[in-house]
PDB file of C-alpha atoms in Angstrom:
ATOM      1  CA  MET A1394     -12.317  62.029  35.645  1.00 86.00           C
ATOM      2  CA  LYS A1395     -14.401  59.632  37.647  1.00 93.00           C
ATOM      3  CA  TYR A1396     -11.766  57.532  39.474  1.00 90.00           C
ATOM      4  CA  VAL A1397      -8.353  59.014  38.684  1.00 89.00           C
ATOM      5  CA  LYS A1398      -7.369  61.925  40.910  1.00 89.00           C
ATOM      6  CA  VAL A1399      -5.830  65.047  39.353  1.00 84.00           C
ATOM      7  CA  GLU A1400      -6.061  68.094  41.587  1.00 79.00           C
ATOM      8  CA  TRP A1401      -4.110  71.324  41.832  1.00 77.00           C
ATOM      9  CA  ASP A1402      -2.843  72.160  45.322  1.00 71.00           C
ATOM     10  CA  ASP A1403      -2.581  75.955  45.663  1.00 71.00           C
ATOM     11  CA  GLU A1404      -0.669  75.692  48.903  1.00 73.00           C
ATOM     12  CA  ASP A1405       2.077  73.457  47.504  1.00 68.00           C
ATOM     13  CA  ARG A1406       1.777  74.871  43.949  1.00 65.00           C
ATOM     14  CA  GLY A1407       1.736  71.394  42.507  1.00 73.00           C
ATOM     15  CA  PHE A1408      -0.517  68.593  41.353  1.00 82.00           C
ATOM     16  CA  VAL A1409      -1.868  65.832  43.571  1.00 77.00           C
ATOM     17  CA  LEU A1410      -2.249  62.695  41.461  1.00 85.00           C
ATOM     18  CA  GLY A1411      -3.617  59.248  42.163  1.00 83.00           C
ATOM     19  CA  ALA A1412      -4.733  56.250  40.143  1.00 91.00           C
ATOM     20  CA  GLY A1413      -5.426  53.857  43.034  1.00 88.00           C
ATOM     21  CA  ASP A1414      -9.225  53.976  42.795  1.00 93.00           C
ATOM     22  CA  TYR A1415      -9.092  53.465  39.022  1.00 93.00           C
ATOM     23  CA  LEU A1416      -6.678  50.533  39.321  1.00 92.00           C
ATOM     24  CA  ALA A1417      -9.088  48.926  41.797  1.00 94.00           C
ATOM     25  CA  VAL A1418     -11.968  49.303  39.315  1.00 94.00           C
ATOM     26  CA  LEU A1419      -9.796  47.829  36.530  1.00 93.00           C
ATOM     27  CA  ALA A1420      -8.913  44.874  38.751  1.00 93.00           C
ATOM     28  CA  GLN A1421     -12.625  44.235  39.357  1.00 93.00           C
ATOM     29  CA  GLY A1422     -13.073  43.552  35.631  1.00 91.00           C
ATOM     30  CA  LEU A1423     -13.991  46.888  34.057  1.00 93.00           C
ATOM     31  CA  GLU A1424     -15.164  45.990  30.539  1.00 96.00           C
ATOM     32  CA  LEU A1425     -13.426  47.948  27.800  1.00 97.00           C
ATOM     33  CA  PRO A1426     -12.889  47.266  24.089  1.00 98.00           C
ATOM     34  CA  ALA A1427      -9.784  45.121  23.407  1.00 97.00           C
ATOM     35  CA  GLY A1428      -7.323  47.907  22.519  1.00 97.00           C
ATOM     36  CA  ALA A1429      -8.474  50.223  25.303  1.00 97.00           C
ATOM     37  CA  SER A1430      -8.305  47.375  27.794  1.00 97.00           C
ATOM     38  CA  ALA A1431      -4.770  46.402  26.750  1.00 97.00           C
ATOM     39  CA  PHE A1432      -3.590  50.014  27.049  1.00 97.00           C
ATOM     40  CA  ALA A1433      -5.256  50.702  30.423  1.00 96.00           C
ATOM     41  CA  ARG A1434      -3.981  47.439  31.887  1.00 95.00           C
ATOM     42  CA  GLN A1435      -0.475  47.675  30.449  1.00 93.00           C
ATOM     43  CA  PRO A1436       2.129  47.105  33.175  1.00 90.00           C
ATOM     44  CA  GLY A1437       3.640  50.427  34.164  1.00 91.00           C
ATOM     45  CA  HIS A1438       0.817  52.584  32.760  1.00 94.00           C
ATOM     46  CA  TYR A1439       0.397  54.274  36.154  1.00 92.00           C
ATOM     47  CA  ASP A1440       3.898  53.654  37.575  1.00 91.00           C
ATOM     48  CA  PHE A1441       5.144  57.260  37.799  1.00 89.00           C
ATOM     49  CA  THR A1442       8.784  56.175  37.537  1.00 88.00           C
ATOM     50  CA  GLY A1443       8.175  53.653  34.752  1.00 87.00           C
ATOM     51  CA  ARG A1444       9.302  53.984  31.131  1.00 90.00           C
ATOM     52  CA  ARG A1445       5.774  53.226  29.877  1.00 91.00           C
ATOM     53  CA  CYS A1446       3.887  55.498  32.243  1.00 93.00           C
ATOM     54  CA  VAL A1447       1.809  58.134  30.472  1.00 95.00           C
ATOM     55  CA  LYS A1448       2.702  60.771  33.053  1.00 93.00           C
ATOM     56  CA  ASP A1449       5.094  63.417  31.704  1.00 92.00           C
ATOM     57  CA  LEU A1450       4.627  62.608  28.003  1.00 94.00           C
ATOM     58  CA  ALA A1451       4.499  65.880  26.036  1.00 92.00           C
ATOM     59  CA  LEU A1452       1.651  66.537  23.630  1.00 93.00           C
ATOM     60  CA  GLU A1453       3.110  66.699  20.126  1.00 92.00           C
ATOM     61  CA  ARG A1454       0.270  66.575  17.624  1.00 92.00           C
ATOM     62  CA  ILE A1455      -3.437  65.871  17.190  1.00 92.00           C
ATOM     63  CA  SER A1456      -4.760  64.899  13.765  1.00 91.00           C
ATOM     64  CA  TRP A1457      -8.404  64.096  13.107  1.00 81.00           C
ATOM     65  CA  SER A1458     -10.433  63.074  10.083  1.00 74.00           C
ATOM     66  CA  PRO A1459     -14.015  63.443  11.301  1.00 64.00           C
ATOM     67  CA  THR A1460     -15.498  62.067   8.074  1.00 65.00           C
ATOM     68  CA  GLY A1461     -15.614  58.426   7.063  1.00 63.00           C
ATOM     69  CA  ALA A1462     -14.116  56.142   9.700  1.00 65.00           C
ATOM     70  CA  GLY A1463     -13.683  58.913  12.263  1.00 68.00           C
ATOM     71  CA  ILE A1464      -9.950  58.378  12.781  1.00 84.00           C
ATOM     72  CA  LEU A1465      -8.134  60.440  15.407  1.00 94.00           C
ATOM     73  CA  GLN A1466      -4.435  60.276  16.244  1.00 94.00           C
ATOM     74  CA  ILE A1467      -2.745  61.879  19.234  1.00 95.00           C
ATOM     75  CA  SER A1468       1.047  61.780  19.426  1.00 94.00           C
ATOM     76  CA  PHE A1469       3.138  62.363  22.519  1.00 94.00           C
ATOM     77  CA  LEU A1470       6.868  62.961  22.793  1.00 93.00           C
ATOM     78  CA  PRO A1471       8.909  61.174  25.444  1.00 93.00           C
ATOM     79  CA  HIS A1472      10.204  63.031  28.474  1.00 90.00           C
ATOM     80  CA  PRO A1473      13.986  62.851  27.978  1.00 87.00           C
ATOM     81  CA  ALA A1474      14.717  61.930  31.597  1.00 88.00           C
ATOM     82  CA  LYS A1475      12.031  59.268  31.828  1.00 89.00           C
ATOM     83  CA  HIS A1476      10.839  57.679  28.590  1.00 90.00           C
ATOM     84  CA  ASP A1477      12.734  55.758  25.921  1.00 88.00           C
ATOM     85  CA  GLU A1478       9.951  56.253  23.360  1.00 92.00           C
ATOM     86  CA  GLY A1479       7.005  58.440  22.524  1.00 94.00           C
ATOM     87  CA  LEU A1480       3.390  57.249  22.305  1.00 96.00           C
ATOM     88  CA  THR A1481       0.801  57.453  19.543  1.00 95.00           C
ATOM     89  CA  LEU A1482      -2.861  56.786  20.272  1.00 96.00           C
ATOM     90  CA  SER A1483      -5.031  55.958  17.243  1.00 95.00           C
ATOM     91  CA  TYR A1484      -8.775  55.991  17.803  1.00 96.00           C
ATOM     92  CA  ARG A1485     -11.273  54.465  15.378  1.00 93.00           C
ATOM     93  CA  GLY A1486     -14.970  55.147  15.198  1.00 91.00           C
ATOM     94  CA  VAL A1487     -14.673  58.511  16.923  1.00 91.00           C
ATOM     95  CA  SER A1488     -18.063  59.885  17.893  1.00 90.00           C
ATOM     96  CA  GLU A1489     -16.895  62.676  20.201  1.00 91.00           C
ATOM     97  CA  PHE A1490     -13.692  64.680  20.493  1.00 91.00           C
ATOM     98  CA  SER A1491     -12.945  67.795  22.530  1.00 92.00           C
ATOM     99  CA  VAL A1492     -10.023  69.746  23.889  1.00 90.00           C
ATOM    100  CA  GLY A1493     -10.656  72.103  26.754  1.00 84.00           C
ATOM    101  CA  ARG A1494      -8.699  74.254  29.129  1.00 74.00           C
ATOM    102  CA  SER A1495      -7.659  72.401  32.254  1.00 62.00           C
ATOM    103  CA  GLU A1496      -9.127  73.614  35.505  1.00 56.00           C
ATOM    104  CA  ALA A1497      -6.344  71.919  37.465  1.00 53.00           C
ATOM    105  CA  ASP A1498      -3.974  74.899  37.291  1.00 51.00           C
ATOM    106  CA  PRO A1499      -5.386  77.905  35.433  1.00 54.00           C
ATOM    107  CA  ALA A1500      -2.016  79.673  35.657  1.00 56.00           C
ATOM    108  CA  ALA A1501       0.049  76.793  34.195  1.00 55.00           C
ATOM    109  CA  ARG A1502       2.598  77.972  31.664  1.00 54.00           C
ATOM    110  CA  GLU A1503       4.831  74.923  31.215  1.00 59.00           C
ATOM    111  CA  PRO A1504       4.547  72.764  28.074  1.00 63.00           C
ATOM    112  CA  ASP A1505       1.383  70.678  27.898  1.00 84.00           C
ATOM    113  CA  THR A1506       2.367  67.337  29.420  1.00 89.00           C
ATOM    114  CA  VAL A1507       0.242  64.397  30.511  1.00 92.00           C
ATOM    115  CA  LEU A1508      -0.674  64.225  34.166  1.00 91.00           C
ATOM    116  CA  LEU A1509      -2.865  61.086  34.013  1.00 91.00           C
ATOM    117  CA  ASP A1510      -5.581  59.492  31.925  1.00 95.00           C
ATOM    118  CA  GLU A1511      -8.653  57.324  32.422  1.00 96.00           C
ATOM    119  CA  LEU A1512     -10.490  54.931  30.101  1.00 97.00           C
ATOM    120  CA  LEU A1513     -14.096  54.017  30.846  1.00 97.00           C
ATOM    121  CA  PRO A1514     -16.762  52.066  28.967  1.00 97.00           C
ATOM    122  CA  ALA A1515     -19.138  54.069  26.779  1.00 97.00           C
ATOM    123  CA  GLU A1516     -22.092  53.065  24.644  1.00 96.00           C
ATOM    124  CA  GLU A1517     -19.946  53.667  21.553  1.00 93.00           C
ATOM    125  CA  GLY A1518     -17.015  51.637  22.981  1.00 97.00           C
ATOM    126  CA  CYS A1519     -14.837  53.676  25.313  1.00 98.00           C
ATOM    127  CA  ALA A1520     -14.379  57.181  26.673  1.00 98.00           C
ATOM    128  CA  HIS A1521     -10.788  58.333  27.147  1.00 98.00           C
ATOM    129  CA  GLU A1522      -9.995  61.401  29.209  1.00 96.00           C
ATOM    130  CA  ILE A1523      -6.423  62.686  29.222  1.00 96.00           C
ATOM    131  CA  GLU A1524      -5.632  65.403  31.755  1.00 92.00           C
ATOM    132  CA  LEU A1525      -2.667  67.553  30.784  1.00 91.00           C
ATOM    133  CA  THR A1526      -1.014  70.432  32.607  1.00 88.00           C
ATOM    134  CA  ASN A1527      -2.804  73.052  30.485  1.00 85.00           C
ATOM    135  CA  SER A1528      -5.695  71.215  28.867  1.00 88.00           C
ATOM    136  CA  CYS A1529      -7.927  68.171  28.910  1.00 91.00           C
ATOM    137  CA  ILE A1530      -8.598  65.900  25.930  1.00 95.00           C
ATOM    138  CA  THR A1531     -11.745  63.774  25.771  1.00 96.00           C
ATOM    139  CA  VAL A1532     -12.337  61.133  23.096  1.00 96.00           C
ATOM    140  CA  VAL A1533     -15.288  58.773  22.738  1.00 96.00           C
ATOM    141  CA  ALA A1534     -14.579  56.050  20.201  1.00 95.00           C
ATOM    142  CA  ALA A1535     -15.213  52.430  19.275  1.00 95.00           C
ATOM    143  CA  ASP A1536     -11.656  51.536  20.376  1.00 97.00           C
ATOM    144  CA  LEU A1537      -8.055  52.684  20.327  1.00 97.00           C
ATOM    145  CA  GLU A1538      -4.614  51.368  19.541  1.00 96.00           C
ATOM    146  CA  ALA A1539      -1.629  52.479  21.620  1.00 96.00           C
ATOM    147  CA  VAL A1540       1.789  52.322  19.966  1.00 95.00           C
ATOM    148  CA  TRP A1541       5.006  53.092  21.822  1.00 94.00           C
ATOM    149  CA  GLY A1542       7.996  54.020  19.663  1.00 87.00           C
ATOM    150  CA  ALA A1543       8.086  53.791  15.914  1.00 50.00           C
ATOM    151  CA  PRO A1544       4.839  53.627  13.892  1.00 44.00           C
ATOM    152  CA  GLY A1545       3.773  50.047  13.301  1.00 38.00           C
ATOM    153  CA  ALA A1546       5.173  48.797  16.599  1.00 39.00           C
ATOM    154  CA  SER A1547       2.777  47.099  18.948  1.00 39.00           C
ATOM    155  CA  VAL A1548       2.181  47.469  22.640  1.00 39.00           C
ATOM    156  CA  PRO A1549       3.718  44.425  24.389  1.00 36.00           C
TER     157      PRO A1549
END
């Protein structure tokens, strides 16, 4: 990630996380497609104790139809002690999608949960990088829709 900090600290055996630099870039008017912008700027997105923070969501499912409209959906389950609802991200116009092993903690064995994410402009629309405890997801798409809770609900 370019601005968001996700680093493994061998000495403390834990992650060092920070979104301050990214939040500063967002505040300066980072241009993103409408859905990506709404999601990145959603109040609480980077508030680690907040109910709508992406941190600690558990990866549930990835479904992708690379033909036609290039639709990709990624679903996350809520952390029972933190979130009231899960999150589904629906990307349209997907031009790139990859899942790779995280370099943050090569020995991680816990369930794959979100550490932090970052949305940046891309020629195609936006690039979304999601760093998890065991892997990293990268999506380049025209835009995305973020839905908390039941399908069909909208992000307030």
